PDB file of C-alpha atoms in Angstrom:
ATOM      1  CA  MET K  24      -0.034  -0.018   0.037  1.00 91.00           C
ATOM      2  CA  PHE K  25       1.105   3.522  -0.781  1.00 96.00           C
ATOM      3  CA  HIS K  26       0.468   6.383   1.617  1.00 97.00           C
ATOM      4  CA  LEU K  27      -0.591   9.875   0.574  1.00 97.00           C
ATOM      5  CA  GLY K  28       0.689  12.297   3.190  1.00 97.00           C
ATOM      6  CA  ILE K  29      -0.928  15.606   3.236  1.00 96.00           C
ATOM      7  CA  ASP K  30       0.263  18.623   4.972  1.00 94.00           C
ATOM      8  CA  GLY K  31      -2.470  21.302   4.749  1.00 92.00           C
ATOM      9  CA  GLY K  32      -1.073  24.464   6.061  1.00 84.00           C
ATOM     10  CA  GLY K  33      -2.140  28.143   6.021  1.00 78.00           C
ATOM     11  CA  THR K  34       0.186  29.006   3.021  1.00 80.00           C
ATOM     12  CA  LYS K  35       0.107  25.751   0.880  1.00 90.00           C
ATOM     13  CA  THR K  36      -0.958  22.119   0.781  1.00 94.00           C
ATOM     14  CA  ALA K  37       2.008  19.931   0.527  1.00 95.00           C
ATOM     15  CA  CYS K  38       1.326  16.316  -0.841  1.00 97.00           C
ATOM     16  CA  THR K  39       3.806  13.414  -0.995  1.00 97.00           C
ATOM     17  CA  LEU K  40       3.177   9.785  -1.815  1.00 97.00           C
ATOM     18  CA  PHE K  41       5.140   7.296  -0.002  1.00 96.00           C
ATOM     19  CA  ARG K  42       5.990   3.629   0.319  1.00 93.00           C
ATOM     20  CA  PHE K  43       7.325   2.231   3.415  1.00 93.00           C
ATOM     21  CA  GLU K  44      10.478   0.177   3.781  1.00 90.00           C
ATOM     22  CA  GLY K  45      10.311  -1.280   7.192  1.00 86.00           C
ATOM     23  CA  SER K  46       9.376   1.707   9.377  1.00 85.00           C
ATOM     24  CA  SER K  47      10.777   4.401   7.143  1.00 90.00           C
ATOM     25  CA  PRO K  48       8.612   6.322   4.645  1.00 94.00           C
ATOM     26  CA  VAL K  49      10.281   6.451   1.229  1.00 94.00           C
ATOM     27  CA  PRO K  50       8.971   9.505  -0.923  1.00 95.00           C
ATOM     28  CA  LEU K  51       7.838   8.566  -4.450  1.00 95.00           C
ATOM     29  CA  ASP K  52       6.593  11.850  -5.851  1.00 96.00           C
ATOM     30  CA  SER K  53       5.248  15.254  -4.555  1.00 96.00           C
ATOM     31  CA  ILE K  54       3.043  18.019  -5.560  1.00 97.00           C
ATOM     32  CA  THR K  55       2.306  21.303  -3.991  1.00 96.00           C
ATOM     33  CA  LEU K  56      -1.217  22.877  -4.111  1.00 96.00           C
ATOM     34  CA  PRO K  57      -2.760  26.055  -2.723  1.00 94.00           C
ATOM     35  CA  THR K  58      -3.787  26.274   0.962  1.00 92.00           C
ATOM     36  CA  CYS K  59      -6.771  24.060   1.941  1.00 93.00           C
ATOM     37  CA  HIS K  60      -7.367  26.114   5.151  1.00 89.00           C
ATOM     38  CA  TYR K  61     -11.134  26.320   5.289  1.00 88.00           C
ATOM     39  CA  ALA K  62     -10.916  29.718   7.085  1.00 83.00           C
ATOM     40  CA  GLN K  63      -9.340  31.123   3.869  1.00 84.00           C
ATOM     41  CA  VAL K  64     -10.773  29.225   1.115  1.00 90.00           C
ATOM     42  CA  GLY K  65     -14.056  27.783   2.677  1.00 91.00           C
ATOM     43  CA  LEU K  66     -15.075  24.269   3.106  1.00 91.00           C
ATOM     44  CA  GLU K  67     -15.746  23.813  -0.618  1.00 94.00           C
ATOM     45  CA  GLY K  68     -12.367  25.253  -1.526  1.00 94.00           C
ATOM     46  CA  MET K  69     -10.738  22.955   1.052  1.00 94.00           C
ATOM     47  CA  LYS K  70     -12.698  20.000  -0.576  1.00 95.00           C
ATOM     48  CA  SER K  71     -11.527  21.069  -3.995  1.00 96.00           C
ATOM     49  CA  VAL K  72      -7.867  21.096  -2.993  1.00 96.00           C
ATOM     50  CA  LEU K  73      -8.014  17.711  -1.318  1.00 96.00           C
ATOM     51  CA  ALA K  74      -9.741  16.120  -4.033  1.00 96.00           C
ATOM     52  CA  GLU K  75      -7.163  17.473  -6.492  1.00 96.00           C
ATOM     53  CA  ALA K  76      -4.458  15.845  -4.243  1.00 96.00           C
ATOM     54  CA  LEU K  77      -6.196  12.484  -4.351  1.00 96.00           C
ATOM     55  CA  THR K  78      -6.555  12.551  -8.051  1.00 96.00           C
ATOM     56  CA  TRP K  79      -2.948  13.216  -8.527  1.00 97.00           C
ATOM     57  CA  ALA K  80      -2.010  10.529  -6.015  1.00 96.00           C
ATOM     58  CA  GLN K  81      -4.128   7.933  -7.737  1.00 95.00           C
ATOM     59  CA  ASN K  82      -2.600   8.715 -11.155  1.00 95.00           C
ATOM     60  CA  VAL K  83       0.825   8.296  -9.664  1.00 95.00           C
ATOM     61  CA  ALA K  84      -0.079   5.097  -7.618  1.00 94.00           C
ATOM     62  CA  GLY K  85      -1.871   3.354 -10.526  1.00 93.00           C
ATOM     63  CA  ASP K  86      -3.154  -0.107  -9.382  1.00 90.00           C
ATOM     64  CA  GLU K  87      -1.433   0.137  -5.911  1.00 93.00           C
ATOM     65  CA  PRO K  88      -3.877   0.447  -2.921  1.00 93.00           C
ATOM     66  CA  LEU K  89      -3.774   3.973  -1.413  1.00 95.00           C
ATOM     67  CA  GLY K  90      -4.188   5.091   2.179  1.00 96.00           C
ATOM     68  CA  ILE K  91      -4.494   8.807   2.964  1.00 97.00           C
ATOM     69  CA  ALA K  92      -3.240  10.904   5.960  1.00 97.00           C
ATOM     70  CA  PHE K  93      -4.933  14.243   6.120  1.00 97.00           C
ATOM     71  CA  GLY K  94      -2.892  16.778   8.272  1.00 95.00           C
ATOM     72  CA  ILE K  95      -5.279  19.835   8.244  1.00 93.00           C
ATOM     73  CA  CYS K  96      -4.774  23.360   9.650  1.00 87.00           C
ATOM     74  CA  GLY K  97      -7.523  24.294  12.138  1.00 84.00           C
ATOM     75  CA  TYR K  98      -8.861  20.613  12.522  1.00 90.00           C
ATOM     76  CA  GLY K  99     -10.064  20.172  15.962  1.00 86.00           C
ATOM     77  CA  GLU K 100     -10.530  23.839  16.652  1.00 83.00           C
ATOM     78  CA  GLY K 101     -14.348  23.928  16.924  1.00 83.00           C
ATOM     79  CA  ALA K 102     -16.829  21.280  16.897  1.00 88.00           C
ATOM     80  CA  GLU K 103     -18.718  22.416  13.852  1.00 90.00           C
ATOM     81  CA  SER K 104     -15.785  22.912  11.706  1.00 89.00           C
ATOM     82  CA  THR K 105     -14.246  19.574  12.851  1.00 93.00           C
ATOM     83  CA  ARG K 106     -17.416  17.742  11.953  1.00 94.00           C
ATOM     84  CA  ALA K 107     -17.313  19.481   8.480  1.00 93.00           C
ATOM     85  CA  ILE K 108     -13.745  18.484   7.812  1.00 94.00           C
ATOM     86  CA  ASP K 109     -14.297  14.911   8.988  1.00 96.00           C
ATOM     87  CA  ARG K 110     -17.279  14.479   6.544  1.00 96.00           C
ATOM     88  CA  ILE K 111     -15.298  16.082   3.664  1.00 95.00           C
ATOM     89  CA  CYS K 112     -12.164  13.753   4.242  1.00 96.00           C
ATOM     90  CA  ALA K 113     -14.278  10.718   4.550  1.00 96.00           C
ATOM     91  CA  GLU K 114     -16.051  11.571   1.328  1.00 95.00           C
ATOM     92  CA  ILE K 115     -12.801  12.046  -0.551  1.00 94.00           C
ATOM     93  CA  ALA K 116     -11.213   8.928   0.934  1.00 95.00           C
ATOM     94  CA  GLY K 117     -14.159   6.647   0.084  1.00 93.00           C
ATOM     95  CA  ASP K 118     -13.131   3.114   0.830  1.00 92.00           C
ATOM     96  CA  SER K 119      -9.294   3.953   1.421  1.00 94.00           C
ATOM     97  CA  PRO K 120      -7.921   3.827   5.021  1.00 95.00           C
ATOM     98  CA  PHE K 121      -7.420   7.258   6.270  1.00 96.00           C
ATOM     99  CA  ILE K 122      -6.789   9.546   9.310  1.00 96.00           C
ATOM    100  CA  VAL K 123      -7.530  13.095   9.872  1.00 96.00           C
ATOM    101  CA  VAL K 124      -5.353  15.184  12.343  1.00 95.00           C
ATOM    102  CA  ASN K 125      -4.313  18.760  12.965  1.00 91.00           C
ATOM    103  CA  ASP K 126      -1.343  19.655  11.076  1.00 89.00           C
ATOM    104  CA  VAL K 127       0.541  20.166  14.348  1.00 90.00           C
ATOM    105  CA  GLU K 128       0.468  16.547  14.969  1.00 93.00           C
ATOM    106  CA  VAL K 129       1.777  15.821  11.561  1.00 93.00           C
ATOM    107  CA  ALA K 130       4.699  18.171  12.409  1.00 93.00           C
ATOM    108  CA  TRP K 131       5.471  16.549  15.652  1.00 95.00           C
ATOM    109  CA  ALA K 132       5.487  13.048  14.038  1.00 96.00           C
ATOM    110  CA  ALA K 133       7.707  14.251  11.206  1.00 95.00           C
ATOM    111  CA  GLY K 134       9.997  16.329  13.560  1.00 95.00           C
ATOM    112  CA  LEU K 135      10.736  13.744  16.153  1.00 96.00           C
ATOM    113  CA  GLY K 136       9.740  10.356  14.416  1.00 94.00           C
ATOM    114  CA  LEU K 137       6.883   9.713  16.804  1.00 95.00           C
ATOM    115  CA  ALA K 138       9.097  10.126  19.942  1.00 95.00           C
ATOM    116  CA  ALA K 139       8.458  12.070  23.006  1.00 96.00           C
ATOM    117  CA  GLY K 140       9.261  15.781  22.607  1.00 97.00           C
ATOM    118  CA  ILE K 141       7.928  19.131  21.428  1.00 97.00           C
ATOM    119  CA  VAL K 142       7.560  20.465  18.022  1.00 96.00           C
ATOM    120  CA  LEU K 143       7.081  24.198  17.222  1.00 95.00           C
ATOM    121  CA  ILE K 144       5.346  25.222  13.927  1.00 91.00           C
ATOM    122  CA  ALA K 145       6.011  28.882  13.003  1.00 92.00           C
ATOM    123  CA  GLY K 146       4.846  29.431   9.366  1.00 87.00           C
ATOM    124  CA  THR K 147       1.840  31.550   8.459  1.00 85.00           C
ATOM    125  CA  GLY K 148       0.586  30.800  12.090  1.00 87.00           C
ATOM    126  CA  SER K 149       2.251  29.422  15.153  1.00 92.00           C
ATOM    127  CA  ILE K 150       1.648  26.595  17.518  1.00 92.00           C
ATOM    128  CA  ALA K 151       3.498  24.051  19.645  1.00 95.00           C
ATOM    129  CA  TYR K 152       2.574  20.477  20.442  1.00 96.00           C
ATOM    130  CA  GLY K 153       4.169  18.140  22.793  1.00 97.00           C
ATOM    131  CA  VAL K 154       3.881  14.341  23.487  1.00 97.00           C
ATOM    132  CA  CYS K 155       5.221  12.610  26.675  1.00 96.00           C
ATOM    133  CA  ALA K 156       4.265   9.218  28.309  1.00 92.00           C
ATOM    134  CA  GLY K 157       0.924   8.951  26.620  1.00 90.00           C
ATOM    135  CA  ARG K 158       0.007  12.668  27.340  1.00 95.00           C
ATOM    136  CA  SER K 159      -0.266  15.365  24.840  1.00 95.00           C
ATOM    137  CA  MET K 160      -0.801  19.068  24.790  1.00 95.00           C
ATOM    138  CA  ARG K 161      -0.949  21.842  22.280  1.00 93.00           C
ATOM    139  CA  CYS K 162      -0.126  25.594  23.002  1.00 95.00           C
ATOM    140  CA  GLY K 163      -0.807  28.590  20.768  1.00 93.00           C
ATOM    141  CA  GLY K 164      -2.404  28.454  17.522  1.00 87.00           C
ATOM    142  CA  TRP K 165      -5.067  31.156  18.369  1.00 88.00           C
ATOM    143  CA  ASP K 166      -5.086  32.309  14.866  1.00 84.00           C
ATOM    144  CA  TYR K 167      -3.937  35.510  13.083  1.00 79.00           C
ATOM    145  CA  LEU K 168      -6.147  38.017  14.825  1.00 84.00           C
ATOM    146  CA  LEU K 169      -5.857  36.684  18.344  1.00 88.00           C
ATOM    147  CA  GLY K 170      -2.317  35.411  18.581  1.00 84.00           C
ATOM    148  CA  ASP K 171       0.067  33.266  16.466  1.00 90.00           C
ATOM    149  CA  GLU K 172       2.991  35.061  18.018  1.00 94.00           C
ATOM    150  CA  GLY K 173       6.186  34.457  16.282  1.00 94.00           C
ATOM    151  CA  SER K 174       4.593  33.427  13.048  1.00 94.00           C
ATOM    152  CA  GLY K 175       4.781  34.845   9.563  1.00 93.00           C
ATOM    153  CA  GLY K 176       1.573  36.773  10.102  1.00 93.00           C
ATOM    154  CA  TRP K 177       2.951  38.075  13.351  1.00 96.00           C
ATOM    155  CA  LEU K 178       6.347  38.921  11.800  1.00 97.00           C
ATOM    156  CA  GLY K 179       4.558  40.906   8.949  1.00 96.00           C
ATOM    157  CA  LYS K 180       2.575  43.023  11.438  1.00 96.00           C
ATOM    158  CA  GLU K 181       5.658  43.719  13.507  1.00 97.00           C
ATOM    159  CA  ALA K 182       7.545  44.732  10.324  1.00 97.00           C
ATOM    160  CA  LEU K 183       4.765  47.363   9.642  1.00 97.00           C
ATOM    161  CA  TYR K 184       4.827  48.658  13.250  1.00 97.00           C
ATOM    162  CA  ALA K 185       8.506  49.069  13.042  1.00 98.00           C
ATOM    163  CA  TYR K 186       8.053  50.763   9.582  1.00 98.00           C
ATOM    164  CA  THR K 187       5.919  53.457  11.246  1.00 97.00           C
ATOM    165  CA  ARG K 188       8.499  54.106  13.934  1.00 98.00           C
ATOM    166  CA  GLN K 189      11.276  54.325  11.403  1.00 98.00           C
ATOM    167  CA  ALA K 190       9.228  56.623   9.163  1.00 97.00           C
ATOM    168  CA  ASP K 191       8.709  59.281  11.689  1.00 94.00           C
ATOM    169  CA  GLY K 192      11.972  58.925  13.593  1.00 95.00           C
ATOM    170  CA  ARG K 193      11.178  57.120  16.748  1.00 96.00           C
ATOM    171  CA  ALA K 194      13.525  54.552  15.430  1.00 96.00           C
ATOM    172  CA  THR K 195      16.641  55.012  13.098  1.00 94.00           C
ATOM    173  CA  ARG K 196      15.778  54.252   9.474  1.00 96.00           C
ATOM    174  CA  GLY K 197      17.411  51.119   8.203  1.00 96.00           C
ATOM    175  CA  PRO K 198      17.069  48.481   5.449  1.00 98.00           C
ATOM    176  CA  LEU K 199      13.576  47.600   6.805  1.00 98.00           C
ATOM    177  CA  PHE K 200      12.179  50.910   5.768  1.00 98.00           C
ATOM    178  CA  ASP K 201      13.462  50.705   2.211  1.00 97.00           C
ATOM    179  CA  LEU K 202      12.513  47.148   1.760  1.00 98.00           C
ATOM    180  CA  VAL K 203       8.955  47.720   2.706  1.00 98.00           C
ATOM    181  CA  ASN K 204       8.664  50.770   0.427  1.00 98.00           C
ATOM    182  CA  GLU K 205      10.094  48.709  -2.440  1.00 97.00           C
ATOM    183  CA  GLU K 206       7.809  45.658  -1.676  1.00 97.00           C
ATOM    184  CA  LEU K 207       4.619  47.631  -1.425  1.00 97.00           C
ATOM    185  CA  GLY K 208       5.528  50.412  -3.961  1.00 97.00           C
ATOM    186  CA  PHE K 209       5.279  53.234  -1.446  1.00 97.00           C
ATOM    187  CA  THR K 210       6.495  56.741  -2.427  1.00 95.00           C
ATOM    188  CA  ASP K 211       5.075  58.278   0.746  1.00 97.00           C
ATOM    189  CA  PRO K 212       5.224  56.448   4.184  1.00 97.00           C
ATOM    190  CA  PHE K 213       1.568  57.581   4.801  1.00 97.00           C
ATOM    191  CA  GLU K 214       0.381  55.195   1.914  1.00 97.00           C
ATOM    192  CA  LEU K 215       0.795  52.473   4.595  1.00 97.00           C
ATOM    193  CA  ILE K 216      -2.521  53.774   6.299  1.00 96.00           C
ATOM    194  CA  ALA K 217      -4.580  52.920   3.130  1.00 96.00           C
ATOM    195  CA  PHE K 218      -2.716  49.591   2.772  1.00 96.00           C
ATOM    196  CA  ALA K 219      -3.343  48.561   6.365  1.00 95.00           C
ATOM    197  CA  ASN K 220      -7.127  49.590   6.017  1.00 95.00           C
ATOM    198  CA  THR K 221      -7.458  47.297   3.082  1.00 94.00           C
ATOM    199  CA  HIS K 222      -5.112  44.395   3.800  1.00 93.00           C
ATOM    200  CA  PHE K 223      -4.407  44.164   7.545  1.00 91.00           C
ATOM    201  CA  SER K 224      -7.054  41.472   8.235  1.00 88.00           C
ATOM    202  CA  GLU K 225      -5.657  39.430   5.299  1.00 88.00           C
ATOM    203  CA  ARG K 226      -3.209  36.934   6.888  1.00 84.00           C
ATOM    204  CA  GLY K 227      -1.828  35.975   3.583  1.00 86.00           C
ATOM    205  CA  ALA K 228      -1.012  39.530   2.485  1.00 91.00           C
ATOM    206  CA  ILE K 229       0.533  40.294   5.841  1.00 94.00           C
ATOM    207  CA  SER K 230       2.517  37.094   6.325  1.00 92.00           C
ATOM    208  CA  ALA K 231       3.982  37.671   2.851  1.00 93.00           C
ATOM    209  CA  LEU K 232       5.914  40.509   4.463  1.00 96.00           C
ATOM    210  CA  ALA K 233       7.649  38.299   6.910  1.00 96.00           C
ATOM    211  CA  PRO K 234      10.660  37.520   4.596  1.00 96.00           C
ATOM    212  CA  LEU K 235      11.379  41.347   4.673  1.00 97.00           C
ATOM    213  CA  VAL K 236      12.179  40.975   8.365  1.00 97.00           C
ATOM    214  CA  THR K 237      14.868  38.436   7.715  1.00 96.00           C
ATOM    215  CA  ALA K 238      16.185  40.315   4.788  1.00 97.00           C
ATOM    216  CA  ALA K 239      16.506  43.469   6.825  1.00 97.00           C
ATOM    217  CA  ALA K 240      18.033  41.661   9.909  1.00 96.00           C
ATOM    218  CA  THR K 241      20.592  40.180   7.548  1.00 96.00           C
ATOM    219  CA  ALA K 242      21.478  43.707   6.273  1.00 97.00           C
ATOM    220  CA  GLY K 243      22.012  44.820   9.808  1.00 97.00           C
ATOM    221  CA  ASP K 244      18.750  46.476  10.674  1.00 97.00           C
ATOM    222  CA  PRO K 245      18.470  46.555  14.522  1.00 97.00           C
ATOM    223  CA  SER K 246      14.542  46.787  14.473  1.00 97.00           C
ATOM    224  CA  ALA K 247      14.391  43.673  12.372  1.00 97.00           C
ATOM    225  CA  GLN K 248      16.869  41.870  14.532  1.00 97.00           C
ATOM    226  CA  GLU K 249      14.933  42.776  17.749  1.00 97.00           C
ATOM    227  CA  ILE K 250      11.525  41.506  16.016  1.00 97.00           C
ATOM    228  CA  LEU K 251      13.153  38.184  15.378  1.00 97.00           C
ATOM    229  CA  LYS K 252      14.503  38.051  18.980  1.00 96.00           C
ATOM    230  CA  ARG K 253      10.991  38.743  20.385  1.00 97.00           C
ATOM    231  CA  ALA K 254       9.726  36.149  17.940  1.00 96.00           C
ATOM    232  CA  ALA K 255      11.994  33.567  19.537  1.00 96.00           C
ATOM    233  CA  GLU K 256      11.005  34.682  22.931  1.00 97.00           C
ATOM    234  CA  GLU K 257       7.308  34.237  22.159  1.00 96.00           C
ATOM    235  CA  GLU K 258       7.948  30.756  20.686  1.00 96.00           C
ATOM    236  CA  ALA K 259       9.954  29.753  23.716  1.00 97.00           C
ATOM    237  CA  GLY K 260       6.896  30.463  25.823  1.00 96.00           C
ATOM    238  CA  LEU K 261       4.838  28.033  23.939  1.00 97.00           C
ATOM    239  CA  ILE K 262       7.541  25.394  24.441  1.00 97.00           C
ATOM    240  CA  THR K 263       8.111  25.869  28.065  1.00 97.00           C
ATOM    241  CA  THR K 264       4.358  26.142  28.836  1.00 97.00           C
ATOM    242  CA  ILE K 265       4.001  22.461  27.405  1.00 97.00           C
ATOM    243  CA  ALA K 266       7.030  21.190  29.270  1.00 97.00           C
ATOM    244  CA  CYS K 267       5.772  22.394  32.574  1.00 95.00           C
ATOM    245  CA  SER K 268       2.532  20.761  32.114  1.00 95.00           C
ATOM    246  CA  ILE K 269       3.235  17.236  30.784  1.00 96.00           C
ATOM    247  CA  PHE K 270       6.893  16.471  31.169  1.00 96.00           C
ATOM    248  CA  PRO K 271       8.514  15.408  34.390  1.00 94.00           C
ATOM    249  CA  ASP K 272      10.620  17.739  36.130  1.00 89.00           C
ATOM    250  CA  ASP K 273      13.570  15.337  36.394  1.00 89.00           C
ATOM    251  CA  GLY K 274      16.260  17.323  34.546  1.00 85.00           C
ATOM    252  CA  SER K 275      16.069  14.992  31.519  1.00 91.00           C
ATOM    253  CA  LYS K 276      16.648  16.511  28.116  1.00 94.00           C
ATOM    254  CA  ILE K 277      13.519  17.472  26.116  1.00 97.00           C
ATOM    255  CA  PRO K 278      14.000  17.332  22.268  1.00 97.00           C
ATOM    256  CA  VAL K 279      12.392  20.259  20.423  1.00 97.00           C
ATOM    257  CA  SER K 280      11.957  20.250  16.683  1.00 96.00           C
ATOM    258  CA  TYR K 281      10.591  23.007  14.406  1.00 95.00           C
ATOM    259  CA  VAL K 282       8.987  23.593  10.991  1.00 91.00           C
ATOM    260  CA  GLY K 283       7.803  26.519   9.036  1.00 88.00           C
ATOM    261  CA  GLY K 284       8.887  29.500   7.071  1.00 88.00           C
ATOM    262  CA  THR K 285       9.966  31.630   9.997  1.00 91.00           C
ATOM    263  CA  PHE K 286      12.940  29.447  10.346  1.00 93.00           C
ATOM    264  CA  LYS K 287      14.366  30.531   7.035  1.00 92.00           C
ATOM    265  CA  ALA K 288      15.730  33.349   9.162  1.00 92.00           C
ATOM    266  CA  GLY K 289      18.296  30.677  10.477  1.00 92.00           C
ATOM    267  CA  ALA K 290      20.535  31.924  13.181  1.00 94.00           C
ATOM    268  CA  PHE K 291      18.666  35.139  13.757  1.00 94.00           C
ATOM    269  CA  ILE K 292      15.680  33.004  15.024  1.00 95.00           C
ATOM    270  CA  LEU K 293      17.324  29.742  16.146  1.00 96.00           C
ATOM    271  CA  ASP K 294      20.131  31.538  18.237  1.00 96.00           C
ATOM    272  CA  PRO K 295      17.790  33.632  20.319  1.00 96.00           C
ATOM    273  CA  LEU K 296      15.420  30.662  20.614  1.00 97.00           C
ATOM    274  CA  ARG K 297      18.150  28.669  22.155  1.00 96.00           C
ATOM    275  CA  GLN K 298      19.063  31.592  24.542  1.00 96.00           C
ATOM    276  CA  ALA K 299      15.484  31.855  25.526  1.00 96.00           C
ATOM    277  CA  LEU K 300      14.971  28.205  26.487  1.00 96.00           C
ATOM    278  CA  PRO K 301      16.433  26.582  29.621  1.00 94.00           C
ATOM    279  CA  ALA K 302      19.391  24.220  29.251  1.00 93.00           C
ATOM    280  CA  ARG K 303      17.194  21.116  29.554  1.00 94.00           C
ATOM    281  CA  PHE K 304      15.744  21.793  26.010  1.00 97.00           C
ATOM    282  CA  ARG K 305      17.653  20.391  22.960  1.00 96.00           C
ATOM    283  CA  ILE K 306      16.817  21.924  19.643  1.00 96.00           C
ATOM    284  CA  THR K 307      17.111  19.502  16.674  1.00 94.00           C
ATOM    285  CA  PRO K 308      16.193  19.680  13.146  1.00 94.00           C
ATOM    286  CA  PRO K 309      13.240  17.816  11.797  1.00 94.00           C
ATOM    287  CA  LEU K 310      13.805  14.079  10.842  1.00 94.00           C
ATOM    288  CA  TRP K 311      11.185  14.208   8.092  1.00 93.00           C
ATOM    289  CA  SER K 312       9.097  16.445   6.107  1.00 91.00           C
ATOM    290  CA  PRO K 313       5.709  17.046   7.468  1.00 92.00           C
ATOM    291  CA  GLU K 314       4.077  14.998   4.810  1.00 94.00           C
ATOM    292  CA  ALA K 315       6.236  12.092   5.920  1.00 95.00           C
ATOM    293  CA  GLY K 316       4.855  12.745   9.460  1.00 95.00           C
ATOM    294  CA  ALA K 317       1.439  12.217   8.173  1.00 95.00           C
ATOM    295  CA  ALA K 318       2.292   8.912   6.519  1.00 95.00           C
ATOM    296  CA  LEU K 319       3.882   7.767   9.811  1.00 96.00           C
ATOM    297  CA  LEU K 320       0.746   8.484  11.687  1.00 96.00           C
ATOM    298  CA  LEU K 321      -1.217   6.527   9.161  1.00 95.00           C
ATOM    299  CA  GLU K 322       1.089   3.607   9.216  1.00 94.00           C
ATOM    300  CA  ARG K 323       1.052   3.554  13.025  1.00 93.00           C
ATOM    301  CA  SER K 324      -2.802   3.608  12.992  1.00 91.00           C
ATOM    302  CA  ILE K 325      -2.938   0.703  10.410  1.00 88.00           C
ATOM    303  CA  ARG K 326      -0.459  -1.337  12.606  1.00 85.00           C
ATOM    304  CA  GLU K 327      -2.508  -0.887  15.564  1.00 81.00           C
ATOM    305  CA  LEU K 328      -5.673  -2.220  14.079  1.00 70.00           C
TER     306      LEU K 328
END
């Protein structure tokens, strides 16, 4: 049986077809589709993206039986939406074995290979998830308007806040000021007001500005470097909250993995994250891609039947 692993995040829907060699998922082919996040594209939009993913996988798999692992952003965050997602995924899967989980569980399975520890997602949104001795807990993930600290959406908003301070002299103008002007086509800083009135509630438009923070930090902008430092501190708070709640206070090391576009900032985000975390945490790169985590969860569920 082949496994279709789907990581449906707030920016894109990553789909990979796997076969298993022992306990290891081996990727066969991949496709990237638009986001299937129902809060952005609606339930029918989500259904359309997931159906396209299945059609693609069936064409690649041919006559080979297919199992489907849906990792869906926003799943489990509200009874009504969860029932709707369950119904859509069951309809798409048909007679194929399938599972539906939140994409943070997929990230945990991928990052730590189903082992105890904590994973941090910081992409369009942010959330952390930990597993220890049969207990699990999530922290964060309150969405763009209410939280998602340290995420791409949060970074985009902070970039605009910093731009206003640089524009009127409360902070020294640096590369961030010029990068925002170039990206948004401003000739006058006050054009930001009209932009914000139109786009500030659009997570996609604002999170698209997050790479400007990394570019400005790399160019030496103190405001951008401070934004990334605060992002790391916010992310550390998610991790330590989980650790205090479900991990024993015995001094043992807690592995922490990570996934998401925020970490393209490299040392500008990872170094302050290490500094913000107590010594008992060990940051480790993810073992697998998120889609592989989805496949691992499906394979485990099949073996447990």
